[in-house]
Short mmCIF file of C-alpha atoms in Angstrom, two decimals:
data_model
loop_
_atom_site.label_atom_id
_atom_site.label_comp_id
_atom_site.label_asym_id
_atom_site.label_seq_id
_atom_site.Cartn_x
_atom_site.Cartn_y
_atom_site.Cartn_z
CA MET Y 1 -78.72 -16.47 -24.95
CA ASP Y 2 -81.36 -13.84 -24.02
CA THR Y 3 -81.14 -13.34 -20.36
CA SER Y 4 -83.79 -10.50 -20.11
CA PRO Y 5 -86.28 -11.27 -17.45
CA HIS Y 6 -89.30 -11.48 -19.77
CA ARG Y 7 -91.49 -13.30 -17.56
CA VAL Y 8 -93.25 -13.23 -14.44
CA ASN Y 9 -91.64 -16.25 -13.06
CA ASP Y 10 -88.13 -14.40 -13.39
CA VAL Y 11 -89.10 -11.59 -10.91
CA MET Y 12 -92.13 -13.18 -8.81
CA THR Y 13 -91.88 -13.35 -5.10
CA ARG Y 14 -91.87 -17.24 -4.51
CA ALA Y 15 -92.16 -17.19 -0.47
CA VAL Y 16 -96.02 -16.17 -0.17
CA VAL Y 17 -98.42 -15.33 2.66
CA ALA Y 18 -101.56 -16.89 2.30
CA VAL Y 19 -104.92 -17.76 4.06
CA GLY Y 20 -107.70 -20.00 4.03
CA ARG Y 21 -111.25 -20.15 3.96
CA LYS Y 22 -111.92 -19.71 7.60
CA THR Y 23 -109.23 -17.51 8.48
CA ARG Y 24 -110.99 -15.08 10.79
CA PHE Y 25 -110.81 -11.05 10.35
CA LYS Y 26 -108.45 -10.30 12.99
CA ASP Y 27 -105.99 -13.09 11.89
CA LEU Y 28 -106.05 -11.69 8.36
CA VAL Y 29 -105.29 -7.96 9.89
CA GLU Y 30 -102.57 -9.09 11.87
CA ARG Y 31 -100.86 -10.99 9.07
CA MET Y 32 -101.32 -8.24 6.62
CA GLU Y 33 -99.80 -5.94 9.22
CA GLN Y 34 -96.90 -8.36 10.13
CA TRP Y 35 -95.74 -8.85 6.48
CA LYS Y 36 -96.66 -5.24 5.39
CA LEU Y 37 -99.05 -6.74 2.64
CA SER Y 38 -101.99 -4.81 1.18
CA ALA Y 39 -103.60 -8.27 -0.22
CA VAL Y 40 -103.49 -11.94 0.64
CA PRO Y 41 -104.63 -14.85 -1.62
CA VAL Y 42 -107.17 -17.22 -0.20
CA LEU Y 43 -106.69 -20.85 -0.92
CA GLU Y 44 -108.46 -24.05 -1.01
CA GLY Y 45 -106.71 -26.99 0.35
CA ASP Y 46 -104.79 -28.21 -2.45
CA GLY Y 47 -103.10 -24.65 -2.94
CA ARG Y 48 -105.59 -23.44 -5.59
CA VAL Y 49 -106.43 -19.76 -5.29
CA ILE Y 50 -110.10 -19.20 -4.95
CA GLY Y 51 -109.93 -15.38 -4.15
CA VAL Y 52 -108.20 -12.51 -2.59
CA VAL Y 53 -108.59 -10.50 0.56
CA SER Y 54 -107.44 -6.61 0.08
CA GLU Y 55 -107.37 -3.94 2.49
CA ALA Y 56 -110.43 -2.48 0.68
CA ASP Y 57 -112.34 -5.72 1.52
CA LEU Y 58 -111.49 -5.29 5.52
CA LEU Y 59 -112.16 -1.34 5.48
CA PRO Y 60 -116.01 -1.66 5.29
CA LYS Y 61 -116.21 -2.98 9.07
CA GLU Y 62 -114.51 0.14 10.21
CA GLU Y 63 -116.47 2.32 8.05
CA PHE Y 64 -119.66 0.99 9.17
CA ARG Y 65 -118.93 0.35 12.66
CA ASP Y 66 -120.81 2.98 14.48
CA SER Y 67 -123.07 3.91 11.47
CA ASP Y 68 -126.57 3.45 10.53
CA PRO Y 69 -126.52 3.41 6.79
CA ASP Y 70 -129.78 5.10 4.81
CA ARG Y 71 -131.87 2.90 2.71
CA TYR Y 72 -129.69 4.35 -0.56
CA THR Y 73 -126.41 3.42 1.18
CA GLN Y 74 -127.60 -0.01 2.07
CA LEU Y 75 -129.29 -0.95 -1.56
CA HIS Y 76 -126.23 0.45 -3.46
CA ARG Y 77 -123.77 -0.74 -1.10
CA LEU Y 78 -124.76 -4.43 -0.72
CA ALA Y 79 -121.44 -5.93 -0.86
CA ASP Y 80 -119.87 -3.64 1.42
CA MET Y 81 -122.56 -3.96 4.10
CA ALA Y 82 -122.15 -7.77 3.77
CA LYS Y 83 -118.25 -7.39 4.37
CA ALA Y 84 -118.96 -5.18 7.33
CA GLY Y 85 -120.47 -7.95 9.17
CA ALA Y 86 -118.03 -10.40 7.77
CA VAL Y 87 -115.88 -12.92 10.22
CA TYR Y 88 -114.18 -15.20 7.70
CA ALA Y 89 -111.88 -14.88 4.71
CA GLU Y 90 -114.67 -16.52 2.62
CA GLU Y 91 -117.01 -13.72 3.41
CA LEU Y 92 -114.55 -11.17 2.78
CA MET Y 93 -112.77 -12.20 -0.38
CA SER Y 94 -112.91 -10.89 -3.65
CA THR Y 95 -113.69 -13.71 -6.09
CA PRO Y 96 -112.87 -14.81 -8.60
CA ALA Y 97 -109.45 -14.07 -7.94
CA VAL Y 98 -107.50 -11.70 -10.39
CA THR Y 99 -104.60 -13.87 -11.17
CA VAL Y 100 -101.66 -14.23 -13.76
CA HIS Y 101 -99.97 -17.14 -15.03
CA GLU Y 102 -96.38 -17.51 -14.24
CA ASP Y 103 -95.32 -17.61 -18.00
CA ALA Y 104 -96.96 -14.36 -18.78
CA THR Y 105 -94.85 -11.27 -19.79
CA LEU Y 106 -93.97 -8.55 -17.64
CA ALA Y 107 -96.07 -6.07 -19.99
CA GLU Y 108 -99.21 -8.46 -19.47
CA ALA Y 109 -98.84 -8.42 -15.89
CA ALA Y 110 -98.62 -4.70 -15.79
CA ARG Y 111 -101.71 -4.47 -17.74
CA ILE Y 112 -103.79 -6.68 -15.61
CA MET Y 113 -102.86 -4.38 -12.62
CA ALA Y 114 -103.77 -1.36 -14.44
CA LEU Y 115 -107.08 -2.49 -15.79
CA ARG Y 116 -108.34 -4.39 -12.49
CA HIS Y 117 -106.60 -1.55 -9.98
CA VAL Y 118 -104.72 -3.83 -7.98
CA LYS Y 119 -100.96 -3.66 -6.57
CA ARG Y 120 -100.58 -7.53 -6.30
CA LEU Y 121 -101.42 -10.43 -8.42
CA PRO Y 122 -101.50 -13.90 -7.54
CA VAL Y 123 -99.39 -16.24 -9.70
CA VAL Y 124 -100.82 -19.42 -10.67
CA ASN Y 125 -99.97 -22.56 -12.81
CA ALA Y 126 -102.45 -24.06 -14.88
CA GLU Y 127 -104.28 -25.66 -12.69
CA GLY Y 128 -104.68 -22.58 -10.59
CA VAL Y 129 -102.29 -23.47 -7.98
CA LEU Y 130 -100.43 -20.75 -6.14
CA GLU Y 131 -96.88 -20.68 -7.59
CA GLY Y 132 -96.06 -16.99 -6.20
CA VAL Y 133 -97.08 -13.26 -6.10
CA VAL Y 134 -95.77 -10.63 -8.36
CA SER Y 135 -96.03 -6.91 -7.12
CA ARG Y 136 -95.62 -3.54 -8.96
CA GLY Y 137 -92.32 -3.44 -7.06
CA ASP Y 138 -91.32 -6.82 -8.72
CA LEU Y 139 -92.47 -5.58 -12.27
CA LEU Y 140 -89.81 -2.26 -11.50
CA LYS Y 141 -86.99 -4.86 -10.76
CA VAL Y 142 -86.03 -5.03 -14.80
CA PHE Y 143 -84.85 -1.08 -14.31
CA LEU Y 144 -82.13 -2.56 -11.97
CA ARG Y 145 -80.25 -4.29 -14.86
CA PRO Y 146 -76.88 -3.08 -15.48
CA ASP Y 147 -76.05 -0.72 -18.38
CA ASN Y 148 -73.58 -3.14 -19.53
CA ASP Y 149 -76.04 -6.06 -19.82
CA LEU Y 150 -78.51 -3.97 -21.56
CA ALA Y 151 -76.08 -2.98 -24.37
CA ASP Y 152 -74.68 -6.24 -24.82
CA GLU Y 153 -78.21 -7.43 -25.24
CA ILE Y 154 -78.95 -5.09 -27.75
CA ARG Y 155 -75.86 -5.55 -29.45
CA ARG Y 156 -76.30 -8.85 -29.56
CA ASP Y 157 -79.80 -9.48 -30.50
CA VAL Y 158 -80.80 -6.22 -32.27
CA LEU Y 159 -77.87 -4.55 -34.21
CA ASP Y 160 -75.87 -7.79 -35.09
CA VAL Y 161 -79.17 -9.17 -36.50
CA LEU Y 162 -80.29 -5.92 -38.25
CA PHE Y 163 -77.12 -4.74 -39.52
CA PRO Y 164 -74.76 -7.46 -40.24
CA ALA Y 165 -72.75 -5.35 -42.60
CA PRO Y 166 -73.30 -1.63 -41.73
CA VAL Y 167 -71.34 1.06 -43.63
CA GLU Y 168 -69.46 2.14 -40.27
CA PRO Y 169 -69.54 0.13 -37.07
CA VAL Y 170 -72.84 0.86 -35.29
CA HIS Y 171 -72.47 1.50 -31.53
CA ILE Y 172 -75.01 1.30 -28.32
CA THR Y 173 -74.01 2.94 -25.38
CA VAL Y 174 -76.49 2.68 -22.31
CA VAL Y 175 -76.20 5.18 -19.61
CA ASP Y 176 -78.79 5.05 -16.87
CA GLY Y 177 -81.20 2.81 -18.90
CA VAL Y 178 -81.21 5.17 -21.86
CA GLY Y 179 -79.81 3.62 -25.08
CA THR Y 180 -77.99 5.73 -27.59
CA LEU Y 181 -77.53 4.20 -31.30
CA THR Y 182 -75.05 5.66 -33.58
CA GLY Y 183 -73.46 4.75 -36.85
CA ARG Y 184 -74.21 4.57 -40.52
CA VAL Y 185 -76.44 1.92 -42.19
CA GLN Y 186 -76.94 0.61 -45.62
CA ASP Y 187 -80.87 -0.10 -45.18
CA ALA Y 188 -82.53 2.98 -43.75
CA THR Y 189 -85.92 1.39 -43.62
CA ARG Y 190 -84.57 -0.76 -40.67
CA ILE Y 191 -83.75 2.45 -38.46
CA PRO Y 192 -87.23 2.89 -36.95
CA LEU Y 193 -87.20 -0.95 -36.44
CA ALA Y 194 -83.98 -0.59 -34.56
CA ALA Y 195 -85.08 1.85 -32.36
CA ARG Y 196 -88.59 0.20 -31.57
CA LEU Y 197 -86.91 -3.16 -30.95
CA VAL Y 198 -84.32 -1.47 -28.38
CA ARG Y 199 -87.21 0.20 -26.55
CA GLY Y 200 -88.66 -3.11 -25.97
CA VAL Y 201 -85.83 -4.25 -24.33
CA GLU Y 202 -86.68 -5.15 -20.66
CA GLY Y 203 -84.97 -2.33 -18.63
CA ILE Y 204 -84.49 0.31 -21.18
CA VAL Y 205 -85.93 3.46 -20.21
CA GLY Y 206 -85.51 5.51 -23.30
CA VAL Y 207 -83.73 5.62 -26.91
CA ASP Y 208 -81.72 8.28 -28.65
CA CYS Y 209 -81.43 6.87 -32.08
CA ARG Y 210 -78.80 8.82 -33.88
CA LEU Y 211 -78.42 6.12 -36.78
CA THR Y 212 -77.97 7.49 -40.42
CA ALA Y 213 -78.31 6.41 -43.76
CA ALA Y 214 -75.37 5.85 -46.05
CA ASP Y 215 -75.34 8.27 -49.30
CA GLY Y 216 -78.26 6.99 -51.64
CA ALA Y 217 -79.50 4.26 -49.04
#
């Protein structure tokens, strides 16, 4: 059975600090400081995620605290000006919230984080109810998998499937997350596919493919 943590629900944090619409500014800052968070989800009464308050949403209050912005700034930073005067989470939050479903792949979650420039994603179910949070650090947990586990998975799910009858035994060794493939095989056309599939195994850092084709293959 495949034991790779391919999905968000395998690595996400289930104990989540969240707030409601009417959570006050100071309470937000205190919770984020207490739990060392860069952002917190904002929930409706049924647990549905309606927005996210991040450090960036809180900073305008300090930025504009003792300044008198010119007309250009007022016109081009209306949202930040509004947040500078905000008191409650519902006035500060970014909405709609950038979320991810619990059955999304880790690659999908990483892509969302990169495109939307966020460090944490609320994880929701089909109804939009909060199930957990996944962070950049959570996505990196796959690289902590033991080398032996990686080698076992590659041998079972890649090599035994692609090369059931190799000319000589096909070996996989994994050291510090780098997989090395050695051996001679009948079908040379499968060698690039093997390298690609090994590279796609969760936790693999790199691939050194030394597979060769049998004479005449």
